[in-house]
Structures are given as structure tokens and as C-alpha cells.
Amino acid sequence: MGPILIFDKSTLESLNPDEALWLDTFFSSNITPLFFIETLADLEKEVKKGRTPEDVVGSLAYKTPDMSSRPNVHHTTLLAGELLGSGKVEMGDGRPIVSGGQVKELGGKTGIVFERSPEEEAFGRWQKKEFLDIERLNAKVWRQALSNIDLEKNYELFQMFFPLGKPKTLVDVKRFVDFHIDGPDQEKILIFGLSLLGIPPHSQIQTIAKWNDFGKPKIRQFAPYFTHVLSVDLFFYLAIAADLIGRGRPSHKIDLAYLYYLPFCMVFTSNDKLHSDLVPFFLRDNQTFVSGRELKIDLAQLDKHYDNLPDEIKQQGVIRFASYPPPDDSFLVTRLWDKHMSPTWRKDQGKDIIPEADSEARKKIVEQIKQFVESSTPTPDSRISSDEADQMVVERKVLGRKGKWNRFPPEVMNKQKTKK
């Protein structure tokens, strides 16, 4: 529960386990494919003496949100679906685009059941330092690919965009990008964009034919997500060509890919300078960029705030006493909830939104979920959205304790111990 957040690896690396617990408590995290790959790639990274790469990846996996998170569909999949007409990409409400849901029906009601994703299964294994051979190979391939990125070549290529002189600021670069994309020859920019983003030739032909069939509309209307990704890449290359972004770090191109997922969050946080420089140019008015350092300080203050509660309250579990952040505007998290969540959230402070374990309300909810999962049947209408579904079931495996905090009430924690 909470504003939908995208974080990069630099932010999560900076948090201790207690701070990571509060991140997962007060935000709904969108786990980008890039974060998953970057984390795995640390298996091939040189680490400080006394630690192993497995230690590093295991620590990141432990701190990765598991209570309120879902992995986003890869941007190449979204591009293919939009360009070929097989799926519209919603970009205005900051929600992640997830896959793997199975549409089912029971008693005239339709629902979507999400089982654990492969990424979630992997993070569970990585916490125990268990890695598949294919994962180790992928980590090696990723590190090799990173070393092969040649920004110098792009620097020379994009000089041709500046016959009248280079832009002086990043603001000028963004104006230049928008002017170019909205130019009169939309077919030219469409073809250029398809090539720049590496769309396969057969898909380029199909996309151009589809664009012609639609009456040659503006590409912002025809393919808004494609336009967003193109704008990000074109901005990056032109800023390099204008000597406003250094070309000595191949990792810049990797960091840039986080911006492909900006439409699918409310809050973006990072400690990376490239992100702090570029992200604000691509945010909507209803989005916020937060420095990872600023967020870490606030999460530490929240940890101190809750640590001062009486032991009898803390023993009830985080899910009981911290369903909402403190109504104190001095906390950054509270201000982000004010901006991005329902204005009624403050009125709900103090309400117990989780029924007691032995209550009739709790038993009824559990029985309804169990009945739907076990007795419902798949429906051929697989394109139903979460807004259209009568109910949605998300399967998770959640750590009962993270850092020094028990997440659940004693009866739940004791039940876990008994099962073990």
C-alpha cells in the first residue's frame, strides 16, 4: 500500500534492512526488469575483501520489497505490443504493467489470479545465496555487454543534428527533442525512431503500414509509449553530442533504461547523478523525483519514530501499528502520501484495516479467496483489466521478519514458527 515507487539499485544499496522494511511498508514498488538484471550482474562484480559476490546479491535480494511489489513487463515487450496493435500501454496513472495474471470466473464473477513471478521466485532463492547456472552465465554476459557499449561512436554520429551550433543546456536539448519529434515529416521521425530503438525490420514494416492505415496521425497519438522511449534515447544521445553528458561511462546507457519505466510510477528515487539530471524532464505533474539520500534519511527517522513506541504495541507487528505513515508533515513519506494517495487517508488513521485472525470477517475473506482460487475456471476473455475484474488475488511469499521488525501479529508469527 502506498504511492507507486520505482527505485534504482543505488537507492536500495544505501538502505539498511530496517530502512528497507519501511520502504516496503509505505510504498508499492514497481520492480523494473533493469533492477533485476543489475542485481544479478553483481555476481560478476569485484567486491571488497571479506565479502563474496553471493553476499552482495543476497543482501540486495533480502532488502528488495516483497510485501507490496510487482515486476513490470519489459519495455521491449510493451513497445512491440503498442506498435503492432496487440496492446495499449496506459501511461497516465502511474501504475505498473504486470503480466502472468490468469483470468478466471466463478458464479458469474470474474477475477484475476497472479501467481508468483519468476523474478519473485529468483529473489527468494538469492536471499539464500542459491543461483542457477544460467543466472551466473547471464551475469557474465551482462558484464561483457556493458564493456562493449561505445558512447564515443554515438557522440560522432549525433553531431549531424547541430548544423547551427550545439545546445547550451539540457533545457535546450529537451526543446530540441520535442521540436524534432513534433516536426512536419512524421513519417521520417517514425522511421528514424524505429531504427534508433532497434525494432526488428519486419516489425518496422508492419508498424509503418499500420500507421498509414490509421491515416498517418502524429506519432504521439499513434504510439505514446514509443514516443516516450524515443524521447528518452534521443535526449540522451543529443546531450552527449552537445557535451552536456560525459561519454566516458558506458554504464550511463544502462542507467538511462530506468527512464523507460517512468510512466509506470508516482515516485522515482535514485542516488545517481544522471537520474537527478534527466528524470525531471520526463515527469508528469502528478509525479515526484526524490533523491535516494533524502529518502534514506526519512526512512531512518521513521524507524526511530516507531522504535520509540511501547513494546506492547511493537509486538503487534508492523502491519497492525503502521498501516499508514505518521500524520506528521515533517516526514517526507507523509508528504508523498498527501500528494499521491487519496485525500481521505489521514481520516483512516487508527482504523484497524486488518481483521483479527480469529474474527468472522477474517475467516470469511480467507474462505472467499480460497474458494475462488480452487473452484474458479479459466475464461477465454484474457484481456480483462484489473479495473474491470470483480476481484484480484496476488500470491506472495513474504518474510515474516525484516531487520529488527516483526511484520505480523504474534499469532501469525507463531504459526510460521510451528510450520517450520
PDB file of N, CA, C and O in Angstrom, residues 260-294:
ATOM      1  N   TYR A 260      12.780   4.441 -19.047  1.00  0.00           N
ATOM      2  CA  TYR A 260      11.754   3.834 -19.899  1.00  0.00           C
ATOM      3  C   TYR A 260      10.501   3.478 -19.091  1.00  0.00           C
ATOM      4  O   TYR A 260       9.402   3.370 -19.644  1.00  0.00           O
ATOM      5  N   TYR A 261      10.678   3.295 -17.776  1.00  0.00           N
ATOM      6  CA  TYR A 261       9.579   2.834 -16.925  1.00  0.00           C
ATOM      7  C   TYR A 261       8.959   3.969 -16.104  1.00  0.00           C
ATOM      8  O   TYR A 261       8.065   3.728 -15.283  1.00  0.00           O
ATOM      9  N   LEU A 262       9.414   5.204 -16.342  1.00  0.00           N
ATOM     10  CA  LEU A 262       8.874   6.345 -15.599  1.00  0.00           C
ATOM     11  C   LEU A 262       7.353   6.472 -15.671  1.00  0.00           C
ATOM     12  O   LEU A 262       6.726   6.851 -14.674  1.00  0.00           O
ATOM     13  N   PRO A 263       6.710   6.196 -16.821  1.00  0.00           N
ATOM     14  CA  PRO A 263       5.247   6.349 -16.854  1.00  0.00           C
ATOM     15  C   PRO A 263       4.517   5.458 -15.859  1.00  0.00           C
ATOM     16  O   PRO A 263       3.347   5.698 -15.562  1.00  0.00           O
ATOM     17  N   PHE A 264       5.201   4.444 -15.328  1.00  0.00           N
ATOM     18  CA  PHE A 264       4.523   3.436 -14.520  1.00  0.00           C
ATOM     19  C   PHE A 264       4.841   3.575 -13.031  1.00  0.00           C
ATOM     20  O   PHE A 264       4.960   2.587 -12.302  1.00  0.00           O
ATOM     21  N   CYS A 265       4.988   4.823 -12.581  1.00  0.00           N
ATOM     22  CA  CYS A 265       5.194   5.073 -11.157  1.00  0.00           C
ATOM     23  C   CYS A 265       4.663   6.446 -10.801  1.00  0.00           C
ATOM     24  O   CYS A 265       4.332   7.256 -11.674  1.00  0.00           O
ATOM     25  N   MET A 266       4.559   6.698  -9.505  1.00  0.00           N
ATOM     26  CA  MET A 266       4.209   8.016  -8.985  1.00  0.00           C
ATOM     27  C   MET A 266       5.443   8.737  -8.436  1.00  0.00           C
ATOM     28  O   MET A 266       5.533   9.955  -8.500  1.00  0.00           O
ATOM     29  N   VAL A 267       6.359   7.933  -7.884  1.00  0.00           N
ATOM     30  CA  VAL A 267       7.579   8.468  -7.289  1.00  0.00           C
ATOM     31  C   VAL A 267       8.772   7.699  -7.856  1.00  0.00           C
ATOM     32  O   VAL A 267       8.741   6.471  -7.947  1.00  0.00           O
ATOM     33  N   PHE A 268       9.820   8.431  -8.242  1.00  0.00           N
ATOM     34  CA  PHE A 268      11.064   7.804  -8.701  1.00  0.00           C
ATOM     35  C   PHE A 268      12.181   8.269  -7.790  1.00  0.00           C
ATOM     36  O   PHE A 268      12.306   9.461  -7.504  1.00  0.00           O
ATOM     37  N   THR A 269      13.016   7.322  -7.318  1.00  0.00           N
ATOM     38  CA  THR A 269      14.089   7.680  -6.408  1.00  0.00           C
ATOM     39  C   THR A 269      15.397   7.063  -6.858  1.00  0.00           C
ATOM     40  O   THR A 269      15.437   5.926  -7.328  1.00  0.00           O
ATOM     41  N   SER A 270      16.476   7.831  -6.709  1.00  0.00           N
ATOM     42  CA  SER A 270      17.786   7.370  -7.134  1.00  0.00           C
ATOM     43  C   SER A 270      18.863   8.229  -6.490  1.00  0.00           C
ATOM     44  O   SER A 270      18.630   9.398  -6.167  1.00  0.00           O
ATOM     45  N   ASN A 271      20.045   7.643  -6.338  1.00  0.00           N
ATOM     46  CA  ASN A 271      21.220   8.394  -5.914  1.00  0.00           C
ATOM     47  C   ASN A 271      22.120   8.753  -7.088  1.00  0.00           C
ATOM     48  O   ASN A 271      23.177   9.361  -6.894  1.00  0.00           O
ATOM     49  N   ASP A 272      21.716   8.347  -8.272  1.00  0.00           N
ATOM     50  CA  ASP A 272      22.543   8.517  -9.460  1.00  0.00           C
ATOM     51  C   ASP A 272      22.408   9.947 -10.005  1.00  0.00           C
ATOM     52  O   ASP A 272      21.295  10.449 -10.187  1.00  0.00           O
ATOM     53  N   LYS A 273      23.546  10.602 -10.281  1.00  0.00           N
ATOM     54  CA  LYS A 273      23.508  11.980 -10.781  1.00  0.00           C
ATOM     55  C   LYS A 273      22.832  12.059 -12.143  1.00  0.00           C
ATOM     56  O   LYS A 273      22.107  13.026 -12.439  1.00  0.00           O
ATOM     57  N   LEU A 274      23.070  11.068 -13.002  1.00  0.00           N
ATOM     58  CA  LEU A 274      22.427  11.072 -14.314  1.00  0.00           C
ATOM     59  C   LEU A 274      20.913  11.099 -14.162  1.00  0.00           C
ATOM     60  O   LEU A 274      20.211  11.822 -14.870  1.00  0.00           O
ATOM     61  N   HIS A 275      20.395  10.322 -13.215  1.00  0.00           N
ATOM     62  CA  HIS A 275      18.953  10.302 -12.978  1.00  0.00           C
ATOM     63  C   HIS A 275      18.460  11.644 -12.453  1.00  0.00           C
ATOM     64  O   HIS A 275      17.415  12.143 -12.887  1.00  0.00           O
ATOM     65  N   SER A 276      19.192  12.221 -11.521  1.00  0.00           N
ATOM     66  CA  SER A 276      18.746  13.505 -10.966  1.00  0.00           C
ATOM     67  C   SER A 276      18.752  14.603 -12.023  1.00  0.00           C
ATOM     68  O   SER A 276      17.947  15.530 -11.974  1.00  0.00           O
ATOM     69  N   ASP A 277      19.655  14.481 -13.009  1.00  0.00           N
ATOM     70  CA  ASP A 277      19.718  15.474 -14.085  1.00  0.00           C
ATOM     71  C   ASP A 277      18.631  15.263 -15.131  1.00  0.00           C
ATOM     72  O   ASP A 277      18.055  16.239 -15.639  1.00  0.00           O
ATOM     73  N   LEU A 278      18.329  14.012 -15.451  1.00  0.00           N
ATOM     74  CA  LEU A 278      17.466  13.718 -16.599  1.00  0.00           C
ATOM     75  C   LEU A 278      16.004  13.461 -16.246  1.00  0.00           C
ATOM     76  O   LEU A 278      15.099  13.868 -16.989  1.00  0.00           O
ATOM     77  N   VAL A 279      15.773  12.766 -15.125  1.00  0.00           N
ATOM     78  CA  VAL A 279      14.406  12.335 -14.791  1.00  0.00           C
ATOM     79  C   VAL A 279      13.402  13.490 -14.766  1.00  0.00           C
ATOM     80  O   VAL A 279      12.294  13.364 -15.310  1.00  0.00           O
ATOM     81  N   PRO A 280      13.719  14.640 -14.153  1.00  0.00           N
ATOM     82  CA  PRO A 280      12.719  15.728 -14.081  1.00  0.00           C
ATOM     83  C   PRO A 280      12.185  16.171 -15.447  1.00  0.00           C
ATOM     84  O   PRO A 280      11.060  16.674 -15.527  1.00  0.00           O
ATOM     85  N   PHE A 281      12.953  15.984 -16.509  1.00  0.00           N
ATOM     86  CA  PHE A 281      12.493  16.395 -17.837  1.00  0.00           C
ATOM     87  C   PHE A 281      11.380  15.492 -18.378  1.00  0.00           C
ATOM     88  O   PHE A 281      10.704  15.859 -19.339  1.00  0.00           O
ATOM     89  N   PHE A 282      11.189  14.328 -17.765  1.00  0.00           N
ATOM     90  CA  PHE A 282      10.230  13.361 -18.301  1.00  0.00           C
ATOM     91  C   PHE A 282       9.116  13.023 -17.317  1.00  0.00           C
ATOM     92  O   PHE A 282       8.348  12.084 -17.543  1.00  0.00           O
ATOM     93  N   LEU A 283       9.022  13.765 -16.224  1.00  0.00           N
ATOM     94  CA  LEU A 283       7.970  13.517 -15.242  1.00  0.00           C
ATOM     95  C   LEU A 283       6.698  14.285 -15.589  1.00  0.00           C
ATOM     96  O   LEU A 283       6.748  15.406 -16.083  1.00  0.00           O
ATOM     97  N   ARG A 284       5.553  13.671 -15.289  1.00  0.00           N
ATOM     98  CA  ARG A 284       4.282  14.383 -15.357  1.00  0.00           C
ATOM     99  C   ARG A 284       4.131  15.239 -14.092  1.00  0.00           C
ATOM    100  O   ARG A 284       4.887  15.085 -13.133  1.00  0.00           O
ATOM    101  N   ASP A 285       3.127  16.109 -14.099  1.00  0.00           N
ATOM    102  CA  ASP A 285       2.882  16.951 -12.925  1.00  0.00           C
ATOM    103  C   ASP A 285       2.504  16.121 -11.700  1.00  0.00           C
ATOM    104  O   ASP A 285       2.721  16.555 -10.558  1.00  0.00           O
ATOM    105  N   ASN A 286       1.914  14.935 -11.936  1.00  0.00           N
ATOM    106  CA  ASN A 286       1.483  14.102 -10.817  1.00  0.00           C
ATOM    107  C   ASN A 286       2.544  13.065 -10.431  1.00  0.00           C
ATOM    108  O   ASN A 286       2.231  12.015  -9.876  1.00  0.00           O
ATOM    109  N   GLN A 287       3.811  13.365 -10.729  1.00  0.00           N
ATOM    110  CA  GLN A 287       4.918  12.502 -10.340  1.00  0.00           C
ATOM    111  C   GLN A 287       5.958  13.303  -9.567  1.00  0.00           C
ATOM    112  O   GLN A 287       6.004  14.528  -9.645  1.00  0.00           O
ATOM    113  N   THR A 288       6.805  12.581  -8.819  1.00  0.00           N
ATOM    114  CA  THR A 288       7.814  13.225  -7.981  1.00  0.00           C
ATOM    115  C   THR A 288       9.143  12.491  -8.105  1.00  0.00           C
ATOM    116  O   THR A 288       9.176  11.260  -8.083  1.00  0.00           O
ATOM    117  N   PHE A 289      10.228  13.261  -8.220  1.00  0.00           N
ATOM    118  CA  PHE A 289      11.570  12.689  -8.108  1.00  0.00           C
ATOM    119  C   PHE A 289      12.091  12.959  -6.705  1.00  0.00           C
ATOM    120  O   PHE A 289      12.007  14.083  -6.205  1.00  0.00           O
ATOM    121  N   VAL A 290      12.640  11.928  -6.067  1.00  0.00           N
ATOM    122  CA  VAL A 290      13.193  12.056  -4.719  1.00  0.00           C
ATOM    123  C   VAL A 290      14.619  11.517  -4.724  1.00  0.00           C
ATOM    124  O   VAL A 290      14.868  10.403  -5.216  1.00  0.00           O
ATOM    125  N   SER A 291      15.526  12.281  -4.181  1.00  0.00           N
ATOM    126  CA  SER A 291      16.894  11.803  -4.023  1.00  0.00           C
ATOM    127  C   SER A 291      16.905  10.583  -3.099  1.00  0.00           C
ATOM    128  O   SER A 291      16.234  10.566  -2.056  1.00  0.00           O
ATOM    129  N   GLY A 292      17.675   9.569  -3.471  1.00  0.00           N
ATOM    130  CA  GLY A 292      17.784   8.389  -2.627  1.00  0.00           C
ATOM    131  C   GLY A 292      18.345   8.712  -1.252  1.00  0.00           C
ATOM    132  O   GLY A 292      17.964   8.098  -0.251  1.00  0.00           O
ATOM    133  N   ARG A 293      19.234   9.678  -1.197  1.00  0.00           N
ATOM    134  CA  ARG A 293      19.809  10.089   0.100  1.00  0.00           C
ATOM    135  C   ARG A 293      18.744  10.719   0.986  1.00  0.00           C
ATOM    136  O   ARG A 293      18.691  10.463   2.199  1.00  0.00           O
ATOM    137  N   GLU A 294      17.905  11.557   0.388  1.00  0.00           N
ATOM    138  CA  GLU A 294      16.830  12.203   1.151  1.00  0.00           C
ATOM    139  C   GLU A 294      15.833  11.160   1.651  1.00  0.00           C
ATOM    140  O   GLU A 294      15.360  11.235   2.798  1.00  0.00           O
TER     141      GLU A 294
END
